[in-house]
Coordinates of C-alpha atoms in Angstrom, one line a residue:
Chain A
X1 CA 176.5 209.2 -24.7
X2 CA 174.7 212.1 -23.5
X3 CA 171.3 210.1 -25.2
X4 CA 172.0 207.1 -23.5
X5 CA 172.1 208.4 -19.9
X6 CA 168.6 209.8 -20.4
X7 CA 167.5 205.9 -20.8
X8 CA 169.5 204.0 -18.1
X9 CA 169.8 207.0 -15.4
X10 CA 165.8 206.8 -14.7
X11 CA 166.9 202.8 -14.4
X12 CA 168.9 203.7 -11.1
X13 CA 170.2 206.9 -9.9
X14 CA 166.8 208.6 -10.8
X15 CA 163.8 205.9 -10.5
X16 CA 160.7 206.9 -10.6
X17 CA 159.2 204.9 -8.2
X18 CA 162.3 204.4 -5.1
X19 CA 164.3 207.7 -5.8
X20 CA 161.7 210.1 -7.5
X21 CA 158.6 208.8 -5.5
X22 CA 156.3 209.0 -8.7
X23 CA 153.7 206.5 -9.8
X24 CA 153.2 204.6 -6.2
X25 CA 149.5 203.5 -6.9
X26 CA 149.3 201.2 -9.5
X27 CA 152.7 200.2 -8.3
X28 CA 151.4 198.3 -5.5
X29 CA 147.9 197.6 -6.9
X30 CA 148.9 195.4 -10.1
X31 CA 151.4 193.5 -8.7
X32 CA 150.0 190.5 -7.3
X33 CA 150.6 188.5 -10.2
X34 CA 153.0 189.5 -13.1
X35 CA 151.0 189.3 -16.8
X36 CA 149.0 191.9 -15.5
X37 CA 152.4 193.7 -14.4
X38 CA 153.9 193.5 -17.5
X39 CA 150.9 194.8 -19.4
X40 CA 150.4 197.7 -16.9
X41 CA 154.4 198.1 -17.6
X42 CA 154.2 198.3 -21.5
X43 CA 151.0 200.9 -21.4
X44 CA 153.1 202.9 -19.1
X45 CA 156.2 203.0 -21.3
X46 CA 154.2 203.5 -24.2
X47 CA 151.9 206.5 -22.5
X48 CA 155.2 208.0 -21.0
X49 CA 156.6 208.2 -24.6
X50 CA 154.0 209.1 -26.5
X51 CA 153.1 211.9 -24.5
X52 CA 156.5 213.3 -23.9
X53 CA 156.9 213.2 -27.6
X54 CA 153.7 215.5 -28.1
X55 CA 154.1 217.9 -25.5
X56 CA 157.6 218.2 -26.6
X57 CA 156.6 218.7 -30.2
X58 CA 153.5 221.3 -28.9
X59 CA 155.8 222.9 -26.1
X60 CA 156.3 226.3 -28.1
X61 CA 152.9 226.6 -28.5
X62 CA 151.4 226.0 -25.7
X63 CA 150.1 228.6 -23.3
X64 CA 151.8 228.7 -19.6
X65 CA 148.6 228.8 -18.1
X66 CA 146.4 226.5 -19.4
X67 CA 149.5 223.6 -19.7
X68 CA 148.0 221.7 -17.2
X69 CA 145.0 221.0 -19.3
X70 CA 146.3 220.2 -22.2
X71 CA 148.7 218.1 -20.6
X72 CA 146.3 215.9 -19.2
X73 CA 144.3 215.8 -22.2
X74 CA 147.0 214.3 -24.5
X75 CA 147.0 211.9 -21.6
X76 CA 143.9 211.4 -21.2
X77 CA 143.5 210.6 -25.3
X78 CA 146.3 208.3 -25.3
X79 CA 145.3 206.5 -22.0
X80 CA 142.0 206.1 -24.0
X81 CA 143.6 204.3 -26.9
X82 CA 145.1 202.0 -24.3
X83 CA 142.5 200.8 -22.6
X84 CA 140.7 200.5 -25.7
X85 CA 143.4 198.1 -27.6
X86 CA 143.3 196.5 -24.2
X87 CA 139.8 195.4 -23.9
X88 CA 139.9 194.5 -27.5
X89 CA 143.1 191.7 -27.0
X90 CA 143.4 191.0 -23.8
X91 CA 140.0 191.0 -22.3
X92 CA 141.0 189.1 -19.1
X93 CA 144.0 191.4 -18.1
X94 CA 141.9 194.5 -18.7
X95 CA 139.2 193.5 -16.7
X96 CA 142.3 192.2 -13.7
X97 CA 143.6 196.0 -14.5
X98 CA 140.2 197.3 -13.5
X99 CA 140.2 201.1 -12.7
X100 CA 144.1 201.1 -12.8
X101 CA 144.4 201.6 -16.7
X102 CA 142.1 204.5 -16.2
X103 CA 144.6 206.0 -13.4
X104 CA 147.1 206.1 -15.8
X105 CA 145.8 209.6 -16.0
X106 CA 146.9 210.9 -13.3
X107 CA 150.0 208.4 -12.3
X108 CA 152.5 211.2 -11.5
X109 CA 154.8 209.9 -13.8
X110 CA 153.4 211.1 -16.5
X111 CA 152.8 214.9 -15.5
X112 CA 156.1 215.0 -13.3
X113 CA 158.0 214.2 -16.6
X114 CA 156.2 216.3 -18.7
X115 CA 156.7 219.1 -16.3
X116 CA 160.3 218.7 -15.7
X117 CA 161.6 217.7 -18.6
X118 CA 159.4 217.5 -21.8
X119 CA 158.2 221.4 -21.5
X120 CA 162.1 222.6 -22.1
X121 CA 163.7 219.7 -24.0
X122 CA 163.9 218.7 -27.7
X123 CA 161.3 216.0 -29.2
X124 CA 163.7 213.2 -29.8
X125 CA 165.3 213.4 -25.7
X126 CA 161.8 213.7 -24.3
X127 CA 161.1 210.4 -26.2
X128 CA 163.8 208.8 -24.9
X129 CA 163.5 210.2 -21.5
X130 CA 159.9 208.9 -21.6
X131 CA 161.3 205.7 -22.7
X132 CA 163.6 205.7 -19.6
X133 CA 161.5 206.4 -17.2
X134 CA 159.1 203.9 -18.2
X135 CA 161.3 201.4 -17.9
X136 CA 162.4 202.4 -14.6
X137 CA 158.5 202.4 -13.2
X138 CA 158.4 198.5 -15.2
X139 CA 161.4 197.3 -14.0
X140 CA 160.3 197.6 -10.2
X141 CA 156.8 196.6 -11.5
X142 CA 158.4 193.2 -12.5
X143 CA 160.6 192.6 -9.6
X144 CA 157.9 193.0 -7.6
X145 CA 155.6 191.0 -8.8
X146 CA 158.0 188.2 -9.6
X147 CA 158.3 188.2 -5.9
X148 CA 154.8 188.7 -5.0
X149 CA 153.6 185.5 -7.2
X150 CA 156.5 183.5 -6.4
X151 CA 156.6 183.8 -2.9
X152 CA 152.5 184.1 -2.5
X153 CA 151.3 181.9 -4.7
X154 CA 154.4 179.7 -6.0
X155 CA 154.2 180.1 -9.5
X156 CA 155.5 182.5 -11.8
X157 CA 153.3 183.8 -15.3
X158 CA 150.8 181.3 -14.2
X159 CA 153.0 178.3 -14.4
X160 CA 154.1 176.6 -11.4
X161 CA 157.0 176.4 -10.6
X162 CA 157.6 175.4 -6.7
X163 CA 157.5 171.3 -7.1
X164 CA 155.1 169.3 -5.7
X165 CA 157.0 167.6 -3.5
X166 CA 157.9 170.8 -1.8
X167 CA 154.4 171.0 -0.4
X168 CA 154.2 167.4 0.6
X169 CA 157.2 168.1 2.6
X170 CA 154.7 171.0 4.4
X171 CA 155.8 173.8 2.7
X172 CA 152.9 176.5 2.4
X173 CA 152.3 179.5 0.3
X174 CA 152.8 182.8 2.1
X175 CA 149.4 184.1 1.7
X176 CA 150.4 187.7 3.2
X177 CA 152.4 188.3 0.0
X178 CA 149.0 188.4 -2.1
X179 CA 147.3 190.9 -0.2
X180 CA 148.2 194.6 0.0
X181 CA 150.5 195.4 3.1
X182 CA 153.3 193.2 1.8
X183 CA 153.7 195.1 -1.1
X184 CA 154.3 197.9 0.7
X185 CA 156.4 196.1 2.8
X186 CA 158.2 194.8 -0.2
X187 CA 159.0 198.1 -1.7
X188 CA 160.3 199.8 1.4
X189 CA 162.7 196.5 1.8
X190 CA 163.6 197.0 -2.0
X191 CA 164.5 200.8 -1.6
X192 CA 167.0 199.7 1.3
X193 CA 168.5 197.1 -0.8
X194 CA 169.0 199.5 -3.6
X195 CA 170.1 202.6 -1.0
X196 CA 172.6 199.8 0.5
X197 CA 174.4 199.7 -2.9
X198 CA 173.9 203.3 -4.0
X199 CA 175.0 205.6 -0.7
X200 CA 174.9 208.8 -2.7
X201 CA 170.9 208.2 -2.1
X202 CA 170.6 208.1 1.2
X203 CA 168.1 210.9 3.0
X204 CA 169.7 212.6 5.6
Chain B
X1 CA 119.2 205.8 6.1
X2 CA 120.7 202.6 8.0
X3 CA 122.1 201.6 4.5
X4 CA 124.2 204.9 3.7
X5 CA 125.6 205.0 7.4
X6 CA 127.0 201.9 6.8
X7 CA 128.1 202.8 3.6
X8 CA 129.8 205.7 5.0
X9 CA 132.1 203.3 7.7
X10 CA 132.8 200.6 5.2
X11 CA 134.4 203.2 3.1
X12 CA 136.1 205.0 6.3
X13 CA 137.6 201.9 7.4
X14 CA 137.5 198.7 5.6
X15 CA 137.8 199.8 2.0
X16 CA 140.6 202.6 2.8
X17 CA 141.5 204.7 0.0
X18 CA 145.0 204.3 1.3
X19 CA 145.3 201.0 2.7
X20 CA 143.2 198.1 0.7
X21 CA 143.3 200.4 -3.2
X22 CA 146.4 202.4 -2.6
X23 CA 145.4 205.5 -4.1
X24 CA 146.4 208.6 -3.5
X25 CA 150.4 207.1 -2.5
X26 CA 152.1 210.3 -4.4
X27 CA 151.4 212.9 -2.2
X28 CA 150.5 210.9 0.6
X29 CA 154.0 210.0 1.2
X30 CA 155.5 213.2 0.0
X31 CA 153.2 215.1 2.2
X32 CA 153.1 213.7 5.4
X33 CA 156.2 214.5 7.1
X34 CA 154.2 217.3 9.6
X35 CA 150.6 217.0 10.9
X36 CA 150.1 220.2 10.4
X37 CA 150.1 220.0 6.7
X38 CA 148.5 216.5 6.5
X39 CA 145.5 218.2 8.2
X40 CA 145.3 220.9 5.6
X41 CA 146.1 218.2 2.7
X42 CA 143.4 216.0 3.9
X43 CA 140.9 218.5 4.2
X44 CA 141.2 220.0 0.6
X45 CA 141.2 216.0 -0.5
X46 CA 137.4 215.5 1.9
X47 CA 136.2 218.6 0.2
X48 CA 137.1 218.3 -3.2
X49 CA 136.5 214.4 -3.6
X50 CA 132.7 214.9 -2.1
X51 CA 132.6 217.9 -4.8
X52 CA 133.5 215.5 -7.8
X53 CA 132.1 212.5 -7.0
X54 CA 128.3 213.2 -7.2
X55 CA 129.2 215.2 -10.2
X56 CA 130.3 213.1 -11.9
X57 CA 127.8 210.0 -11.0
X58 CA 125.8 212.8 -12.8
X59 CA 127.8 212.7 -16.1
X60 CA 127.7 208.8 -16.0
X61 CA 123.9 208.6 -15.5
X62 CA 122.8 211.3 -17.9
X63 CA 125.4 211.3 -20.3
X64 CA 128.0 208.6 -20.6
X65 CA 126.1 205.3 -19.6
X66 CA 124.3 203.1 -22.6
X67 CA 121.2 204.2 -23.0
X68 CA 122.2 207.3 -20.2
X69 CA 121.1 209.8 -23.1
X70 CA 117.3 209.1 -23.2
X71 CA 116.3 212.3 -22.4
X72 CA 117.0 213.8 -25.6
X73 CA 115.0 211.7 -27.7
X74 CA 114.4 208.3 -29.0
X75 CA 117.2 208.5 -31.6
X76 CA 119.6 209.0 -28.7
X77 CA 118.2 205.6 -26.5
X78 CA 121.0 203.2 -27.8
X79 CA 124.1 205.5 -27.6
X80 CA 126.9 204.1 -25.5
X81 CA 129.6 206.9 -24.6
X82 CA 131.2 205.7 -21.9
X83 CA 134.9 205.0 -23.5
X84 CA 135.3 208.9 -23.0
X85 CA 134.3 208.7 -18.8
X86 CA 138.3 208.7 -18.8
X87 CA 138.7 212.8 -20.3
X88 CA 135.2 213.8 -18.7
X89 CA 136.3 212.8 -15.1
X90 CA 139.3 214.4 -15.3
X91 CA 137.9 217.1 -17.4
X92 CA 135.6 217.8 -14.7
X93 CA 137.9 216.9 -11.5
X94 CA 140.1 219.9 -13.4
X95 CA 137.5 221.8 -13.1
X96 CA 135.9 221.3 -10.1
X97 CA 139.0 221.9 -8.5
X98 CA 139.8 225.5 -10.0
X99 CA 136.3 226.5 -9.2
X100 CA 136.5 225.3 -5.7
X101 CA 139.7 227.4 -5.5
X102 CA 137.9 230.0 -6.8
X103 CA 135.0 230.5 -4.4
X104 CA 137.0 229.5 -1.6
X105 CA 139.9 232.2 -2.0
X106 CA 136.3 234.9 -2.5
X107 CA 133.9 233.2 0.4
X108 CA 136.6 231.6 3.3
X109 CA 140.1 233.3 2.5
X110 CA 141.1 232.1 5.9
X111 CA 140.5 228.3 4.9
X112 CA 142.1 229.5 1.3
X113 CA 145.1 230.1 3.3
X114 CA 145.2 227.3 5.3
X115 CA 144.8 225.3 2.3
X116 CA 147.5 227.1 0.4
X117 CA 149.0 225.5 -2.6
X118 CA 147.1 221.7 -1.6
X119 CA 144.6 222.6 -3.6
X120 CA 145.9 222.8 -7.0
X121 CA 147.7 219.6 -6.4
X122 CA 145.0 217.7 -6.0
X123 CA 143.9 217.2 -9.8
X124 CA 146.4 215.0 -10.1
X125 CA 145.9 212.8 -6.7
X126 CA 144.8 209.5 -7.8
X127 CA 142.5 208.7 -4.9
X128 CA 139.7 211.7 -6.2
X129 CA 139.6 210.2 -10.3
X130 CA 140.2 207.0 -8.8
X131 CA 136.7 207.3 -6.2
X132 CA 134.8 208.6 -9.5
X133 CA 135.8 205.6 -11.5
X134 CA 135.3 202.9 -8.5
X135 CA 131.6 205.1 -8.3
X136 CA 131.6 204.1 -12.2
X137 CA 132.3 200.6 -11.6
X138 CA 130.5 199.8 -8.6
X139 CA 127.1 201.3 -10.2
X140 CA 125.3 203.4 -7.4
X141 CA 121.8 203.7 -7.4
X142 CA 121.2 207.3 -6.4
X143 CA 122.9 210.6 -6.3
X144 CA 123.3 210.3 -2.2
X145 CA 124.9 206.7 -2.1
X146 CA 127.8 208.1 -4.5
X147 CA 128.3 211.2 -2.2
X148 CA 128.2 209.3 0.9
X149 CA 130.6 206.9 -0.7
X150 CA 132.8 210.0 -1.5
X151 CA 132.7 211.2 2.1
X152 CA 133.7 208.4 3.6
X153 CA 136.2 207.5 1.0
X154 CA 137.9 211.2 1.5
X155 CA 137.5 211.0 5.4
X156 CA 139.3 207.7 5.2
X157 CA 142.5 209.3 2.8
X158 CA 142.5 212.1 5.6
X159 CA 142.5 210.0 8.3
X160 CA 145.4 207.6 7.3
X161 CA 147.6 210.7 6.1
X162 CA 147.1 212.3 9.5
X163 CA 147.9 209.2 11.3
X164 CA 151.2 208.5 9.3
X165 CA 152.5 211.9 9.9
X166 CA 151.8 211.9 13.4
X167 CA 154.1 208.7 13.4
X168 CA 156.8 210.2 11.4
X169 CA 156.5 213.0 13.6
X170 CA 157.5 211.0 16.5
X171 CA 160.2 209.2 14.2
X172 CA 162.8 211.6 13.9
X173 CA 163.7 210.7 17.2
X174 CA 164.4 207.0 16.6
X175 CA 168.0 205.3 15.1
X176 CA 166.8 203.8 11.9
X177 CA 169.2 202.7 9.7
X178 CA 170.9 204.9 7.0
X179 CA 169.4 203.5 3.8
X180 CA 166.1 203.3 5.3
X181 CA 165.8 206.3 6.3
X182 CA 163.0 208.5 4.8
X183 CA 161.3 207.2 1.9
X184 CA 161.9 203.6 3.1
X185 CA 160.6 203.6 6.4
X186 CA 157.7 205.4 5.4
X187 CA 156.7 202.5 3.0
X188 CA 157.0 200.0 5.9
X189 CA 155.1 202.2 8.0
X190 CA 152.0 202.0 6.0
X191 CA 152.7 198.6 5.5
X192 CA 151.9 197.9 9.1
X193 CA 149.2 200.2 9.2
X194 CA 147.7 198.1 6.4
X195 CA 148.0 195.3 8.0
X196 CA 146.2 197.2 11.6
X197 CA 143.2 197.9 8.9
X198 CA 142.8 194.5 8.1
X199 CA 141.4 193.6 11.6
X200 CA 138.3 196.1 10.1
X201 CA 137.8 193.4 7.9
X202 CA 136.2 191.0 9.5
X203 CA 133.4 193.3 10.8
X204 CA 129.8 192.9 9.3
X205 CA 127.8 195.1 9.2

């Protein structure tokens, strides 16, 4: 029971991105279409884990006062791995990804969790709650680029999926949803939804 | 001369850190809720970002880059390093950024002060690795186009950071509604602010 929470609470009452404010960047950067999104989602769960894992297994060992070093050398090293299985499969989503993958580094998931929870917790929690909260950065990752490459270009994974007709009937494309100040504008509208359903998060 | 001045205000104003790559979102929406502190935040980004960045063009260009390790001989012309630019920039950034805490807390204790605990935090700002790898990608010519680049890119995180908190500033005054309050209205905000920065867009220069 106890196990579970540390997977589904980042999925609401904690998120990383609309409660926890962790991780904007590459947030609003990838989004425009959603196979990058989703790629940019499973490196991040992945890194999240992984790392959590090892600083959780090293967190006896480590010296207080060099931890941020070593922290973001473990990330560092596994970002690396990424971005090389990456560019080796999936040349055209890498390239898309551009400097983001490299920004995995210092996406404030990664050293916020570390710091708060991986440093005093067991191995096997602090793989889970990397888990978690790497599925709490993708889910908003795919929501908002299902909107994003719905509403902006009318497809969805590259198929299209607004009928012709649609646009013979003078339907058109919101261009504004491709380019960056919708996303923003997107996110703020999605942390009202969510606040709307969920009062106990609302700032005073 | 002319070239680098340009640079310098395409960085500033149409390429904004903050509003065309979003970098740098973390702290700039944790940390602008007074001027006062997105002054001092902004400054320690200007300074440490113009630090780093021709730094690090230095690592690319005489160490990373294919062929970048000529200098030590023949055998060395054909090595290709740069899958580990990732742990150097930070490695370095890391650095840097103790080091600049360093002289400043010996040299300018008032500015250490002013500073305060900004510094630190800024290893992990996004929009200082994130100008070293856009320096990597874009592939400056000389040591003085990547630090004007930095400049500009740093003045142009300061600037938006200062504006938004000047606007929050005057927000607390104003009814918004309860669930949007705070985090929410802050990401519309610099959603319309993008959209202001557009109009720089169009501007050739």
């Amino acid at each position: 029971m106890k196990h579970l929470k540390l997977l589904t609470n980042p999925l609401n009452d904690e998120n990383p991105i609309t409660v926890q404010v962790l991780g904007i960047c590459s947030v609003l950067a990838v989004t425009v279409q959603m196979k990058p999104a989703i790629v940019m989602a499973v490196s991040v769960i992945v890194v999240t884990a992984l790392s959590n894992l090892i600083i959780s297994l090293l967190r006896a060992t480590i010296p207080p006062r060099i931890r941020i070093i070593i922290q973001l050398v473990v990330i560092a090293f596994l970002v690396i791995l990424v971005d090389q299985i990456l560019k080796a499969f999936l040349y055209d989503v890498s390239k898309k990804l551009s400097v983001f993958v490299g920004l995995i580094i210092t996406n404030c998931i990664l050293m916020g969790r570390l710091e708060a929870f991986a440093m005093n917790n067991r191995p096997w929690e602090s793989f889970l709650d990397g888990i978690g909260n790497g599925a709490g950065y993708g889910i908003i990752l795919i929501a908002l680029s299902t909107i994003r490459e719905l509403f902006g270009s009318g497809s969805l994974l590259g198929y299209q999926v607004i009928p012709e007709g649609l646009y013979k009937l003078g339907y058109v494309d919101n261009g504004m949803m491709i380019l960056p100040p919708m996303a923003l504008i997107t996110v703020g509208i999605m942390i009202w939804v969510q606040r709307g359903y969920n009062k106990k998060l609302i700032e005073k | 001369m002319e070239n680098l001045f340009d640079l310098f205000v395409r960085n500033v104003f149409i390429e904004n850190m903050v509003f065309a790559y979003f970098l740098g979102m973390c702290s700039y929406l944790a940390v602008s809720k007074t001027v006062k502190t997105a002054v001092g935040l902004g400054t320690a980004v200007i300074f440490v970002i113009t630090v780093t960045v021709p730094v690090n063009w230095l690592m690319e260009n005489y160490l990373l880059k294919a062929g970048a390790l000529k200098w030590l001989g023949s055998s060395f012309a054909d090595l290709d390093l740069s899958f580990l630019s990732f742990l150097l920039f930070i490695a370095v950034i890391a650095a840097m950024v103790q080091l600049i805490e360093m002289v400043i807390e010996k040299f300018a204790p008032a500015l250490y002060n002013a500073l305060g605990i900004f510094l630190p935090l800024i290893a992990v700002n996004c929009s200082i690795l994130g100008a070293s790898l856009f320096m990597q990608e874009r592939e400056y010519g000389t040591i003085a186009e990547a630090a004007v680049f930095a400049l500009g890119a740093g003045v142009g995180w300061a600037l938006a950071i200062i504006v938004l908190a000047a606007i929050r500033e005057k927000l607390k005054y104003s009814n918004v509604p309860a669930p949007l309050r705070g985090l929410g209205i802050a990401f519309i905000l610099t959603g319309l602010l993008a959209i202001a920065f557009m109009g720089f867009g169009g501007i050739v220069i």
